[in-house]
Amino acid sequence: MRHAIWWHVYPLGFAGADTTGADRRPTRGLARIADWLDYAVRLGASGLALGPIFASSTHGYDTVDHFRIDPRLGDDADFDDLVARAHRRGLRILLDGVFNHVGREHPAFAASPDGGDAPPRPDWFVPTGGTGPGGRPEYATFEGHGSLVTLRHANPAVADHVTEIMTHWLDRGADGWRLDAAYAVPADFWAQVLPRVRRAHPDAYLVGEVIHGDYPDIVRRTGLDAVTQYELWKAIWSSLNDANLFELAWALGRHDGFLDSFVPLTFVGNHDVTRLASRLREPRHLAHALVVLCTVGGTP
């Protein structure tokens, strides 16, 4: 990790798959990504950071089966081939783990096509106390997205399940995990799961998506290797747009302090934010933003 540079790919989009869920014809999207590995090497990357690759209803973040490759991307054989071809080129593989929530079609939730009155595992989800159509109970969702049902992280069975998923794919050759919406999951849940994963895979890189909060304290309490550096991301484009380098200097001072306890995952754009070329008012500042990314401490 000391010298890692990730090439970040959203597999469903890269493969041209339909992310609405209307067209789920099987394709071999992972094979298409594998054909670009030499490009990643020429780019200077040492790892491939993949967005969701597991079976989901639509866009990948509404997972329905964490043990199955999404048919729009291929199957286990395509995954094994991608890992083997990446490793031959010295590229590591980082998977995207969506463990704060699942899709409504996940078998733990969907007793019937519409969610049902009594999910098979009601202790896996968090009832809101309200009722929906037909008087069916409602369950907590991720930030108001009805298709993303929040898991009950206080249930030890959920921790066991997530541990099993993470270990399974590390056993198959993955090198680490980006933990989606890690900020929404209780820190003590990660503190239960991650040591168990590390016992089987002590070299795995585990990074959490954290938007705000006390980054060093979150790393300490969860056992994560790193978190995403949203503070610096915002300061880079904002300071360039406003010609306010005091903001950038303040963020870099904070960033240097973070480096005393962990190495943040740094970026100037990702799949959750407006692309940098659209965010910056002047195209000439693209190069300036990249200079910051490529010269500060961190894992870009």
PDB file of C-alpha atoms in Angstrom:
ATOM      1  CA  MET A   1       0.000   0.000   0.000  1.00  0.00           C
ATOM      2  CA  ARG A   2       2.955   2.279   0.496  1.00  0.00           C
ATOM      3  CA  HIS A   3       3.175   2.838  -3.260  1.00  0.00           C
ATOM      4  CA  ALA A   4      -0.368   1.993  -4.357  1.00  0.00           C
ATOM      5  CA  ILE A   5      -2.222   3.994  -6.999  1.00  0.00           C
ATOM      6  CA  TRP A   6      -5.744   2.788  -7.748  1.00  0.00           C
ATOM      7  CA  TRP A   7      -7.472   2.849 -11.125  1.00  0.00           C
ATOM      8  CA  HIS A   8     -11.140   3.266 -10.158  1.00  0.00           C
ATOM      9  CA  VAL A   9     -13.695   1.568 -12.422  1.00  0.00           C
ATOM     10  CA  TYR A  10     -17.480   1.302 -12.123  1.00  0.00           C
ATOM     11  CA  PRO A  11     -17.900  -2.129 -13.773  1.00  0.00           C
ATOM     12  CA  LEU A  12     -21.566  -1.968 -14.817  1.00  0.00           C
ATOM     13  CA  GLY A  13     -21.041   1.381 -16.498  1.00  0.00           C
ATOM     14  CA  PHE A  14     -17.723   0.325 -18.026  1.00  0.00           C
ATOM     15  CA  ALA A  15     -19.440  -2.715 -19.543  1.00  0.00           C
ATOM     16  CA  GLY A  16     -22.311  -0.651 -20.902  1.00  0.00           C
ATOM     17  CA  ALA A  17     -24.807  -2.653 -18.845  1.00  0.00           C
ATOM     18  CA  ASP A  18     -28.354  -1.458 -18.255  1.00  0.00           C
ATOM     19  CA  THR A  19     -28.366  -0.190 -14.656  1.00  0.00           C
ATOM     20  CA  THR A  20     -32.137   0.261 -14.500  1.00  0.00           C
ATOM     21  CA  GLY A  21     -32.689  -3.473 -14.091  1.00  0.00           C
ATOM     22  CA  ALA A  22     -34.939  -3.642 -17.149  1.00  0.00           C
ATOM     23  CA  ASP A  23     -32.411  -5.497 -19.303  1.00  0.00           C
ATOM     24  CA  ARG A  24     -30.500  -8.151 -17.380  1.00  0.00           C
ATOM     25  CA  ARG A  25     -29.149 -10.166 -20.296  1.00  0.00           C
ATOM     26  CA  PRO A  26     -25.906 -11.888 -19.291  1.00  0.00           C
ATOM     27  CA  THR A  27     -22.726 -10.318 -20.638  1.00  0.00           C
ATOM     28  CA  ARG A  28     -19.068 -10.662 -19.789  1.00  0.00           C
ATOM     29  CA  GLY A  29     -18.324  -7.225 -18.415  1.00  0.00           C
ATOM     30  CA  LEU A  30     -15.429  -8.389 -16.240  1.00  0.00           C
ATOM     31  CA  ALA A  31     -13.740  -9.832 -19.331  1.00  0.00           C
ATOM     32  CA  ARG A  32     -14.038  -6.426 -20.993  1.00  0.00           C
ATOM     33  CA  ILE A  33     -12.318  -4.821 -17.994  1.00  0.00           C
ATOM     34  CA  ALA A  34      -9.578  -7.458 -18.119  1.00  0.00           C
ATOM     35  CA  ASP A  35      -8.799  -6.395 -21.686  1.00  0.00           C
ATOM     36  CA  TRP A  36      -7.879  -2.942 -20.346  1.00  0.00           C
ATOM     37  CA  LEU A  37      -5.359  -4.057 -17.733  1.00  0.00           C
ATOM     38  CA  ASP A  38      -2.366  -3.153 -19.879  1.00  0.00           C
ATOM     39  CA  TYR A  39      -3.794   0.355 -20.127  1.00  0.00           C
ATOM     40  CA  ALA A  40      -3.965   0.507 -16.328  1.00  0.00           C
ATOM     41  CA  VAL A  41      -0.300  -0.471 -16.144  1.00  0.00           C
ATOM     42  CA  ARG A  42       0.661   2.193 -18.714  1.00  0.00           C
ATOM     43  CA  LEU A  43      -1.362   4.705 -16.709  1.00  0.00           C
ATOM     44  CA  GLY A  44       0.896   3.996 -13.732  1.00  0.00           C
ATOM     45  CA  ALA A  45      -1.696   2.256 -11.570  1.00  0.00           C
ATOM     46  CA  SER A  46      -0.770  -0.607  -9.280  1.00  0.00           C
ATOM     47  CA  GLY A  47      -4.307  -1.679  -8.467  1.00  0.00           C
ATOM     48  CA  LEU A  48      -7.820  -1.888  -9.825  1.00  0.00           C
ATOM     49  CA  ALA A  49     -10.531  -0.471  -7.533  1.00  0.00           C
ATOM     50  CA  LEU A  50     -13.793  -1.996  -8.717  1.00  0.00           C
ATOM     51  CA  GLY A  51     -17.277  -0.725  -8.020  1.00  0.00           C
ATOM     52  CA  PRO A  52     -19.929  -3.329  -7.167  1.00  0.00           C
ATOM     53  CA  ILE A  53     -19.687  -6.622  -9.051  1.00  0.00           C
ATOM     54  CA  PHE A  54     -22.210  -8.734  -7.137  1.00  0.00           C
ATOM     55  CA  ALA A  55     -25.748  -9.594  -8.184  1.00  0.00           C
ATOM     56  CA  SER A  56     -28.055  -6.616  -7.698  1.00  0.00           C
ATOM     57  CA  SER A  57     -31.432  -5.354  -8.829  1.00  0.00           C
ATOM     58  CA  THR A  58     -30.219  -2.266 -10.689  1.00  0.00           C
ATOM     59  CA  HIS A  59     -27.058  -0.192 -10.207  1.00  0.00           C
ATOM     60  CA  GLY A  60     -24.969  -2.528  -8.034  1.00  0.00           C
ATOM     61  CA  TYR A  61     -25.535  -0.912  -4.648  1.00  0.00           C
ATOM     62  CA  ASP A  62     -28.835  -2.734  -4.090  1.00  0.00           C
ATOM     63  CA  THR A  63     -27.198  -6.132  -3.673  1.00  0.00           C
ATOM     64  CA  VAL A  64     -29.296  -9.295  -3.727  1.00  0.00           C
ATOM     65  CA  ASP A  65     -26.536 -11.931  -3.550  1.00  0.00           C
ATOM     66  CA  HIS A  66     -23.037 -11.129  -2.289  1.00  0.00           C
ATOM     67  CA  PHE A  67     -21.754 -14.564  -3.278  1.00  0.00           C
ATOM     68  CA  ARG A  68     -22.694 -14.329  -6.956  1.00  0.00           C
ATOM     69  CA  ILE A  69     -21.158 -12.210  -9.706  1.00  0.00           C
ATOM     70  CA  ASP A  70     -23.804 -10.051 -11.368  1.00  0.00           C
ATOM     71  CA  PRO A  71     -24.781 -11.848 -14.605  1.00  0.00           C
ATOM     72  CA  ARG A  72     -24.343  -8.559 -16.474  1.00  0.00           C
ATOM     73  CA  LEU A  73     -20.651  -8.826 -15.587  1.00  0.00           C
ATOM     74  CA  GLY A  74     -20.115 -12.570 -16.019  1.00  0.00           C
ATOM     75  CA  ASP A  75     -19.557 -15.373 -13.550  1.00  0.00           C
ATOM     76  CA  ASP A  76     -16.986 -16.835 -11.149  1.00  0.00           C
ATOM     77  CA  ALA A  77     -14.753 -17.917 -14.025  1.00  0.00           C
ATOM     78  CA  ASP A  78     -14.629 -14.336 -15.341  1.00  0.00           C
ATOM     79  CA  PHE A  79     -13.747 -13.079 -11.861  1.00  0.00           C
ATOM     80  CA  ASP A  80     -10.977 -15.656 -11.456  1.00  0.00           C
ATOM     81  CA  ASP A  81      -9.590 -14.754 -14.877  1.00  0.00           C
ATOM     82  CA  LEU A  82      -9.619 -11.028 -14.081  1.00  0.00           C
ATOM     83  CA  VAL A  83      -7.772 -11.622 -10.798  1.00  0.00           C
ATOM     84  CA  ALA A  84      -5.195 -13.887 -12.436  1.00  0.00           C
ATOM     85  CA  ARG A  85      -4.534 -11.489 -15.314  1.00  0.00           C
ATOM     86  CA  ALA A  86      -4.311  -8.522 -12.925  1.00  0.00           C
ATOM     87  CA  HIS A  87      -1.922 -10.259 -10.561  1.00  0.00           C
ATOM     88  CA  ARG A  88       0.339 -11.310 -13.453  1.00  0.00           C
ATOM     89  CA  ARG A  89       0.735  -7.596 -14.193  1.00  0.00           C
ATOM     90  CA  GLY A  90       1.362  -6.655 -10.574  1.00  0.00           C
ATOM     91  CA  LEU A  91      -2.106  -5.131 -10.167  1.00  0.00           C
ATOM     92  CA  ARG A  92      -4.080  -5.656  -6.961  1.00  0.00           C
ATOM     93  CA  ILE A  93      -7.877  -5.984  -6.857  1.00  0.00           C
ATOM     94  CA  LEU A  94     -10.040  -3.903  -4.483  1.00  0.00           C
ATOM     95  CA  LEU A  95     -13.698  -4.915  -4.204  1.00  0.00           C
ATOM     96  CA  ASP A  96     -16.642  -2.698  -3.264  1.00  0.00           C
ATOM     97  CA  GLY A  97     -18.535  -4.126  -0.284  1.00  0.00           C
ATOM     98  CA  VAL A  98     -22.050  -2.809   0.283  1.00  0.00           C
ATOM     99  CA  PHE A  99     -22.788  -3.955   3.834  1.00  0.00           C
ATOM    100  CA  ASN A 100     -24.834  -1.119   5.268  1.00  0.00           C
ATOM    101  CA  HIS A 101     -27.897  -2.153   3.286  1.00  0.00           C
ATOM    102  CA  VAL A 102     -29.237  -4.625   0.726  1.00  0.00           C
ATOM    103  CA  GLY A 103     -31.764  -4.459  -2.103  1.00  0.00           C
ATOM    104  CA  ARG A 104     -35.401  -5.220  -1.403  1.00  0.00           C
ATOM    105  CA  GLU A 105     -35.091  -8.365  -3.540  1.00  0.00           C
ATOM    106  CA  HIS A 106     -32.434  -9.806  -1.255  1.00  0.00           C
ATOM    107  CA  PRO A 107     -33.708 -13.205  -0.044  1.00  0.00           C
ATOM    108  CA  ALA A 108     -33.304 -12.171   3.589  1.00  0.00           C
ATOM    109  CA  PHE A 109     -35.858  -9.443   3.003  1.00  0.00           C
ATOM    110  CA  ALA A 110     -38.134 -10.440   0.145  1.00  0.00           C
ATOM    111  CA  ALA A 111     -40.643 -12.911   1.564  1.00  0.00           C
ATOM    112  CA  SER A 112     -42.754 -11.899  -1.424  1.00  0.00           C
ATOM    113  CA  PRO A 113     -42.045  -9.722  -4.465  1.00  0.00           C
ATOM    114  CA  ASP A 114     -43.160  -6.559  -2.637  1.00  0.00           C
ATOM    115  CA  GLY A 115     -41.295  -7.225   0.618  1.00  0.00           C
ATOM    116  CA  GLY A 116     -44.089  -9.130   2.317  1.00  0.00           C
ATOM    117  CA  ASP A 117     -45.608  -8.835   5.759  1.00  0.00           C
ATOM    118  CA  ALA A 118     -43.040 -10.957   7.559  1.00  0.00           C
ATOM    119  CA  PRO A 119     -39.574 -11.152   5.997  1.00  0.00           C
ATOM    120  CA  PRO A 120     -37.841 -14.505   6.505  1.00  0.00           C
ATOM    121  CA  ARG A 121     -35.295 -12.824   8.773  1.00  0.00           C
ATOM    122  CA  PRO A 122     -37.036  -9.886  10.453  1.00  0.00           C
ATOM    123  CA  ASP A 123     -34.162  -9.661  12.956  1.00  0.00           C
ATOM    124  CA  TRP A 124     -31.875  -8.687  10.063  1.00  0.00           C
ATOM    125  CA  PHE A 125     -33.641  -5.371   9.473  1.00  0.00           C
ATOM    126  CA  VAL A 126     -34.760  -2.361  11.502  1.00  0.00           C
ATOM    127  CA  PRO A 127     -38.516  -1.707  11.709  1.00  0.00           C
ATOM    128  CA  THR A 128     -39.478   1.951  11.756  1.00  0.00           C
ATOM    129  CA  GLY A 129     -42.741   1.300  13.583  1.00  0.00           C
ATOM    130  CA  GLY A 130     -44.685   2.581  10.608  1.00  0.00           C
ATOM    131  CA  THR A 131     -46.739   0.702   8.066  1.00  0.00           C
ATOM    132  CA  GLY A 132     -46.871   0.910   4.314  1.00  0.00           C
ATOM    133  CA  PRO A 133     -49.380  -0.178   1.664  1.00  0.00           C
ATOM    134  CA  GLY A 134     -51.613  -2.979   2.859  1.00  0.00           C
ATOM    135  CA  GLY A 135     -50.555  -2.404   6.450  1.00  0.00           C
ATOM    136  CA  ARG A 136     -47.172  -4.034   5.920  1.00  0.00           C
ATOM    137  CA  PRO A 137     -44.425  -2.980   8.345  1.00  0.00           C
ATOM    138  CA  GLU A 138     -41.846  -0.524   7.093  1.00  0.00           C
ATOM    139  CA  TYR A 139     -38.113  -0.839   7.646  1.00  0.00           C
ATOM    140  CA  ALA A 140     -35.280   1.669   7.865  1.00  0.00           C
ATOM    141  CA  THR A 141     -33.620   2.529   4.576  1.00  0.00           C
ATOM    142  CA  PHE A 142     -30.329   4.128   3.606  1.00  0.00           C
ATOM    143  CA  GLU A 143     -30.730   7.905   3.593  1.00  0.00           C
ATOM    144  CA  GLY A 144     -34.330   7.681   2.423  1.00  0.00           C
ATOM    145  CA  HIS A 145     -33.718   5.443  -0.597  1.00  0.00           C
ATOM    146  CA  GLY A 146     -36.626   3.021  -0.414  1.00  0.00           C
ATOM    147  CA  SER A 147     -34.869   0.365  -2.490  1.00  0.00           C
ATOM    148  CA  LEU A 148     -31.959   0.125  -0.016  1.00  0.00           C
ATOM    149  CA  VAL A 149     -33.000  -1.612   3.218  1.00  0.00           C
ATOM    150  CA  THR A 150     -30.666  -1.045   6.170  1.00  0.00           C
ATOM    151  CA  LEU A 151     -29.257  -4.123   7.877  1.00  0.00           C
ATOM    152  CA  ARG A 152     -29.574  -4.556  11.645  1.00  0.00           C
ATOM    153  CA  HIS A 153     -25.886  -4.396  12.531  1.00  0.00           C
ATOM    154  CA  ALA A 154     -26.534  -5.229  16.189  1.00  0.00           C
ATOM    155  CA  ASN A 155     -27.492  -8.763  15.136  1.00  0.00           C
ATOM    156  CA  PRO A 156     -24.441 -11.084  15.467  1.00  0.00           C
ATOM    157  CA  ALA A 157     -25.740 -13.133  12.524  1.00  0.00           C
ATOM    158  CA  VAL A 158     -25.310 -10.096  10.258  1.00  0.00           C
ATOM    159  CA  ALA A 159     -21.704  -9.684  11.425  1.00  0.00           C
ATOM    160  CA  ASP A 160     -21.104 -13.386  10.739  1.00  0.00           C
ATOM    161  CA  HIS A 161     -22.592 -13.028   7.259  1.00  0.00           C
ATOM    162  CA  VAL A 162     -20.474 -10.000   6.339  1.00  0.00           C
ATOM    163  CA  THR A 163     -17.331 -11.701   7.679  1.00  0.00           C
ATOM    164  CA  GLU A 164     -18.095 -14.736   5.535  1.00  0.00           C
ATOM    165  CA  ILE A 165     -18.610 -12.612   2.406  1.00  0.00           C
ATOM    166  CA  MET A 166     -15.408 -10.622   2.839  1.00  0.00           C
ATOM    167  CA  THR A 167     -13.339 -13.723   3.561  1.00  0.00           C
ATOM    168  CA  HIS A 168     -14.868 -15.661   0.661  1.00  0.00           C
ATOM    169  CA  TRP A 169     -13.733 -13.178  -1.984  1.00  0.00           C
ATOM    170  CA  LEU A 170     -10.332 -12.625  -0.389  1.00  0.00           C
ATOM    171  CA  ASP A 171      -9.936 -16.410  -0.508  1.00  0.00           C
ATOM    172  CA  ARG A 172     -10.700 -16.214  -4.234  1.00  0.00           C
ATOM    173  CA  GLY A 173      -7.895 -13.724  -4.819  1.00  0.00           C
ATOM    174  CA  ALA A 174      -9.149 -10.224  -4.053  1.00  0.00           C
ATOM    175  CA  ASP A 175      -6.639  -8.035  -2.198  1.00  0.00           C
ATOM    176  CA  GLY A 176      -8.899  -5.741  -0.218  1.00  0.00           C
ATOM    177  CA  TRP A 177     -12.251  -4.076   0.276  1.00  0.00           C
ATOM    178  CA  ARG A 178     -13.692  -0.607  -0.075  1.00  0.00           C
ATOM    179  CA  LEU A 179     -16.525  -0.584   2.458  1.00  0.00           C
ATOM    180  CA  ASP A 180     -19.408   1.404   1.046  1.00  0.00           C
ATOM    181  CA  ALA A 181     -21.200   3.883   3.326  1.00  0.00           C
ATOM    182  CA  ALA A 182     -18.916   2.840   6.177  1.00  0.00           C
ATOM    183  CA  TYR A 183     -19.868   6.044   7.981  1.00  0.00           C
ATOM    184  CA  ALA A 184     -23.478   4.817   8.307  1.00  0.00           C
ATOM    185  CA  VAL A 185     -22.468   1.542   9.993  1.00  0.00           C
ATOM    186  CA  PRO A 186     -21.775   1.515  13.758  1.00  0.00           C
ATOM    187  CA  ALA A 187     -18.040   1.504  14.463  1.00  0.00           C
ATOM    188  CA  ASP A 188     -18.354  -1.453  16.818  1.00  0.00           C
ATOM    189  CA  PHE A 189     -19.752  -3.556  13.959  1.00  0.00           C
ATOM    190  CA  TRP A 190     -16.548  -3.055  11.972  1.00  0.00           C
ATOM    191  CA  ALA A 191     -14.536  -3.655  15.143  1.00  0.00           C
ATOM    192  CA  GLN A 192     -16.194  -7.093  15.373  1.00  0.00           C
ATOM    193  CA  VAL A 193     -15.897  -8.032  11.711  1.00  0.00           C
ATOM    194  CA  LEU A 194     -12.541  -6.705  10.532  1.00  0.00           C
ATOM    195  CA  PRO A 195     -10.275  -8.522  13.044  1.00  0.00           C
ATOM    196  CA  ARG A 196     -11.919 -11.798  12.032  1.00  0.00           C
ATOM    197  CA  VAL A 197     -11.265 -11.028   8.367  1.00  0.00           C
ATOM    198  CA  ARG A 198      -7.665 -10.084   9.113  1.00  0.00           C
ATOM    199  CA  ARG A 199      -7.012 -13.348  10.936  1.00  0.00           C
ATOM    200  CA  ALA A 200      -7.503 -15.125   7.613  1.00  0.00           C
ATOM    201  CA  HIS A 201      -6.018 -12.356   5.452  1.00  0.00           C
ATOM    202  CA  PRO A 202      -3.614 -10.181   7.457  1.00  0.00           C
ATOM    203  CA  ASP A 203      -2.414  -8.301   4.354  1.00  0.00           C
ATOM    204  CA  ALA A 204      -5.867  -7.279   3.116  1.00  0.00           C
ATOM    205  CA  TYR A 205      -6.352  -3.536   2.583  1.00  0.00           C
ATOM    206  CA  LEU A 206      -9.603  -2.335   4.189  1.00  0.00           C
ATOM    207  CA  VAL A 207     -10.730   1.214   3.465  1.00  0.00           C
ATOM    208  CA  GLY A 208     -14.019   2.805   4.469  1.00  0.00           C
ATOM    209  CA  GLU A 209     -16.118   5.334   2.617  1.00  0.00           C
ATOM    210  CA  VAL A 210     -16.410   8.127   5.190  1.00  0.00           C
ATOM    211  CA  ILE A 211     -17.721  11.525   4.138  1.00  0.00           C
ATOM    212  CA  HIS A 212     -17.413  13.507   7.362  1.00  0.00           C
ATOM    213  CA  GLY A 213     -16.465  13.142  11.007  1.00  0.00           C
ATOM    214  CA  ASP A 214     -13.302  12.639  13.031  1.00  0.00           C
ATOM    215  CA  TYR A 215     -11.309  10.565  10.543  1.00  0.00           C
ATOM    216  CA  PRO A 216      -8.497   9.414  12.884  1.00  0.00           C
ATOM    217  CA  ASP A 217     -10.988   8.457  15.596  1.00  0.00           C
ATOM    218  CA  ILE A 218     -13.086   6.492  13.094  1.00  0.00           C
ATOM    219  CA  VAL A 219      -9.995   4.598  11.924  1.00  0.00           C
ATOM    220  CA  ARG A 220      -9.057   3.872  15.536  1.00  0.00           C
ATOM    221  CA  ARG A 221     -12.504   2.653  16.611  1.00  0.00           C
ATOM    222  CA  THR A 222     -13.266   0.580  13.492  1.00  0.00           C
ATOM    223  CA  GLY A 223      -9.907  -1.028  12.746  1.00  0.00           C
ATOM    224  CA  LEU A 224      -9.941   0.242   9.152  1.00  0.00           C
ATOM    225  CA  ASP A 225      -6.649   0.897   7.401  1.00  0.00           C
ATOM    226  CA  ALA A 226      -7.915   4.161   5.946  1.00  0.00           C
ATOM    227  CA  VAL A 227     -10.929   6.261   5.055  1.00  0.00           C
ATOM    228  CA  THR A 228     -11.787   8.438   2.068  1.00  0.00           C
ATOM    229  CA  GLN A 229     -10.455  11.987   2.224  1.00  0.00           C
ATOM    230  CA  TYR A 230     -13.526  14.035   1.353  1.00  0.00           C
ATOM    231  CA  GLU A 231     -12.231  17.111   3.191  1.00  0.00           C
ATOM    232  CA  LEU A 232      -9.279  17.416   0.836  1.00  0.00           C
ATOM    233  CA  TRP A 233     -11.385  16.588  -2.238  1.00  0.00           C
ATOM    234  CA  LYS A 234     -13.730  19.469  -1.489  1.00  0.00           C
ATOM    235  CA  ALA A 235     -10.948  21.907  -0.683  1.00  0.00           C
ATOM    236  CA  ILE A 236      -9.096  21.197  -3.931  1.00  0.00           C
ATOM    237  CA  TRP A 237     -11.872  22.144  -6.352  1.00  0.00           C
ATOM    238  CA  SER A 238     -13.399  24.777  -4.107  1.00  0.00           C
ATOM    239  CA  SER A 239     -10.154  26.643  -3.509  1.00  0.00           C
ATOM    240  CA  LEU A 240      -9.345  26.628  -7.228  1.00  0.00           C
ATOM    241  CA  ASN A 241     -12.795  27.902  -8.181  1.00  0.00           C
ATOM    242  CA  ASP A 242     -12.739  30.672  -5.570  1.00  0.00           C
ATOM    243  CA  ALA A 243      -9.017  31.492  -5.789  1.00  0.00           C
ATOM    244  CA  ASN A 244      -9.022  30.886  -2.042  1.00  0.00           C
ATOM    245  CA  LEU A 245      -5.784  29.080  -1.309  1.00  0.00           C
ATOM    246  CA  PHE A 246      -6.292  29.688   2.409  1.00  0.00           C
ATOM    247  CA  GLU A 247      -8.960  26.963   2.265  1.00  0.00           C
ATOM    248  CA  LEU A 248      -6.528  24.577   0.571  1.00  0.00           C
ATOM    249  CA  ALA A 249      -3.765  25.408   3.053  1.00  0.00           C
ATOM    250  CA  TRP A 250      -6.138  24.709   5.956  1.00  0.00           C
ATOM    251  CA  ALA A 251      -7.186  21.360   4.457  1.00  0.00           C
ATOM    252  CA  LEU A 252      -3.567  20.372   3.758  1.00  0.00           C
ATOM    253  CA  GLY A 253      -2.673  21.128   7.366  1.00  0.00           C
ATOM    254  CA  ARG A 254      -5.500  18.861   8.509  1.00  0.00           C
ATOM    255  CA  HIS A 255      -4.382  16.255   5.996  1.00  0.00           C
ATOM    256  CA  ASP A 256      -0.822  16.260   7.315  1.00  0.00           C
ATOM    257  CA  GLY A 257      -2.235  15.651  10.787  1.00  0.00           C
ATOM    258  CA  PHE A 258      -4.210  12.638   9.548  1.00  0.00           C
ATOM    259  CA  LEU A 259      -0.979  11.152   8.196  1.00  0.00           C
ATOM    260  CA  ASP A 260       0.279  10.805  11.761  1.00  0.00           C
ATOM    261  CA  SER A 261      -2.232   7.993  12.365  1.00  0.00           C
ATOM    262  CA  PHE A 262      -3.311   6.629   8.950  1.00  0.00           C
ATOM    263  CA  VAL A 263      -2.876   7.146   5.201  1.00  0.00           C
ATOM    264  CA  PRO A 264      -6.106   8.516   3.669  1.00  0.00           C
ATOM    265  CA  LEU A 265      -7.538   7.397   0.344  1.00  0.00           C
ATOM    266  CA  THR A 266      -7.171  10.585  -1.697  1.00  0.00           C
ATOM    267  CA  PHE A 267      -9.071  11.524  -4.847  1.00  0.00           C
ATOM    268  CA  VAL A 268     -10.233  14.470  -6.947  1.00  0.00           C
ATOM    269  CA  GLY A 269     -13.329  12.661  -8.208  1.00  0.00           C
ATOM    270  CA  ASN A 270     -15.273   9.441  -7.816  1.00  0.00           C
ATOM    271  CA  HIS A 271     -18.581   7.862  -8.821  1.00  0.00           C
ATOM    272  CA  ASP A 272     -20.520   9.689  -6.076  1.00  0.00           C
ATOM    273  CA  VAL A 273     -19.579  13.257  -6.966  1.00  0.00           C
ATOM    274  CA  THR A 274     -19.740  15.609  -9.929  1.00  0.00           C
ATOM    275  CA  ARG A 275     -16.805  14.963 -12.239  1.00  0.00           C
ATOM    276  CA  LEU A 276     -13.879  17.312 -11.706  1.00  0.00           C
ATOM    277  CA  ALA A 277     -13.935  18.632 -15.274  1.00  0.00           C
ATOM    278  CA  SER A 278     -17.529  19.760 -14.688  1.00  0.00           C
ATOM    279  CA  ARG A 279     -16.944  21.010 -11.159  1.00  0.00           C
ATOM    280  CA  LEU A 280     -14.041  23.314 -12.035  1.00  0.00           C
ATOM    281  CA  ARG A 281     -14.998  26.613 -13.685  1.00  0.00           C
ATOM    282  CA  GLU A 282     -11.711  26.935 -15.569  1.00  0.00           C
ATOM    283  CA  PRO A 283     -10.313  23.919 -17.476  1.00  0.00           C
ATOM    284  CA  ARG A 284      -6.744  25.080 -16.810  1.00  0.00           C
ATOM    285  CA  HIS A 285      -7.231  24.165 -13.145  1.00  0.00           C
ATOM    286  CA  LEU A 286      -7.547  20.454 -13.955  1.00  0.00           C
ATOM    287  CA  ALA A 287      -3.771  20.185 -14.017  1.00  0.00           C
ATOM    288  CA  HIS A 288      -3.474  22.087 -10.736  1.00  0.00           C
ATOM    289  CA  ALA A 289      -5.884  19.708  -9.017  1.00  0.00           C
ATOM    290  CA  LEU A 290      -3.946  16.706 -10.283  1.00  0.00           C
ATOM    291  CA  VAL A 291      -0.683  18.189  -9.026  1.00  0.00           C
ATOM    292  CA  VAL A 292      -2.153  18.335  -5.512  1.00  0.00           C
ATOM    293  CA  LEU A 293      -3.426  14.751  -5.745  1.00  0.00           C
ATOM    294  CA  CYS A 294      -0.088  13.424  -6.995  1.00  0.00           C
ATOM    295  CA  THR A 295       2.154  15.238  -4.520  1.00  0.00           C
ATOM    296  CA  VAL A 296       0.438  14.982  -1.131  1.00  0.00           C
ATOM    297  CA  GLY A 297       0.679  11.983   1.155  1.00  0.00           C
ATOM    298  CA  GLY A 298      -2.077   9.465   0.645  1.00  0.00           C
ATOM    299  CA  THR A 299      -3.259   6.592  -1.529  1.00  0.00           C
ATOM    300  CA  PRO A 300      -4.587   8.209  -4.714  1.00  0.00           C
TER     301      PRO A 300
END
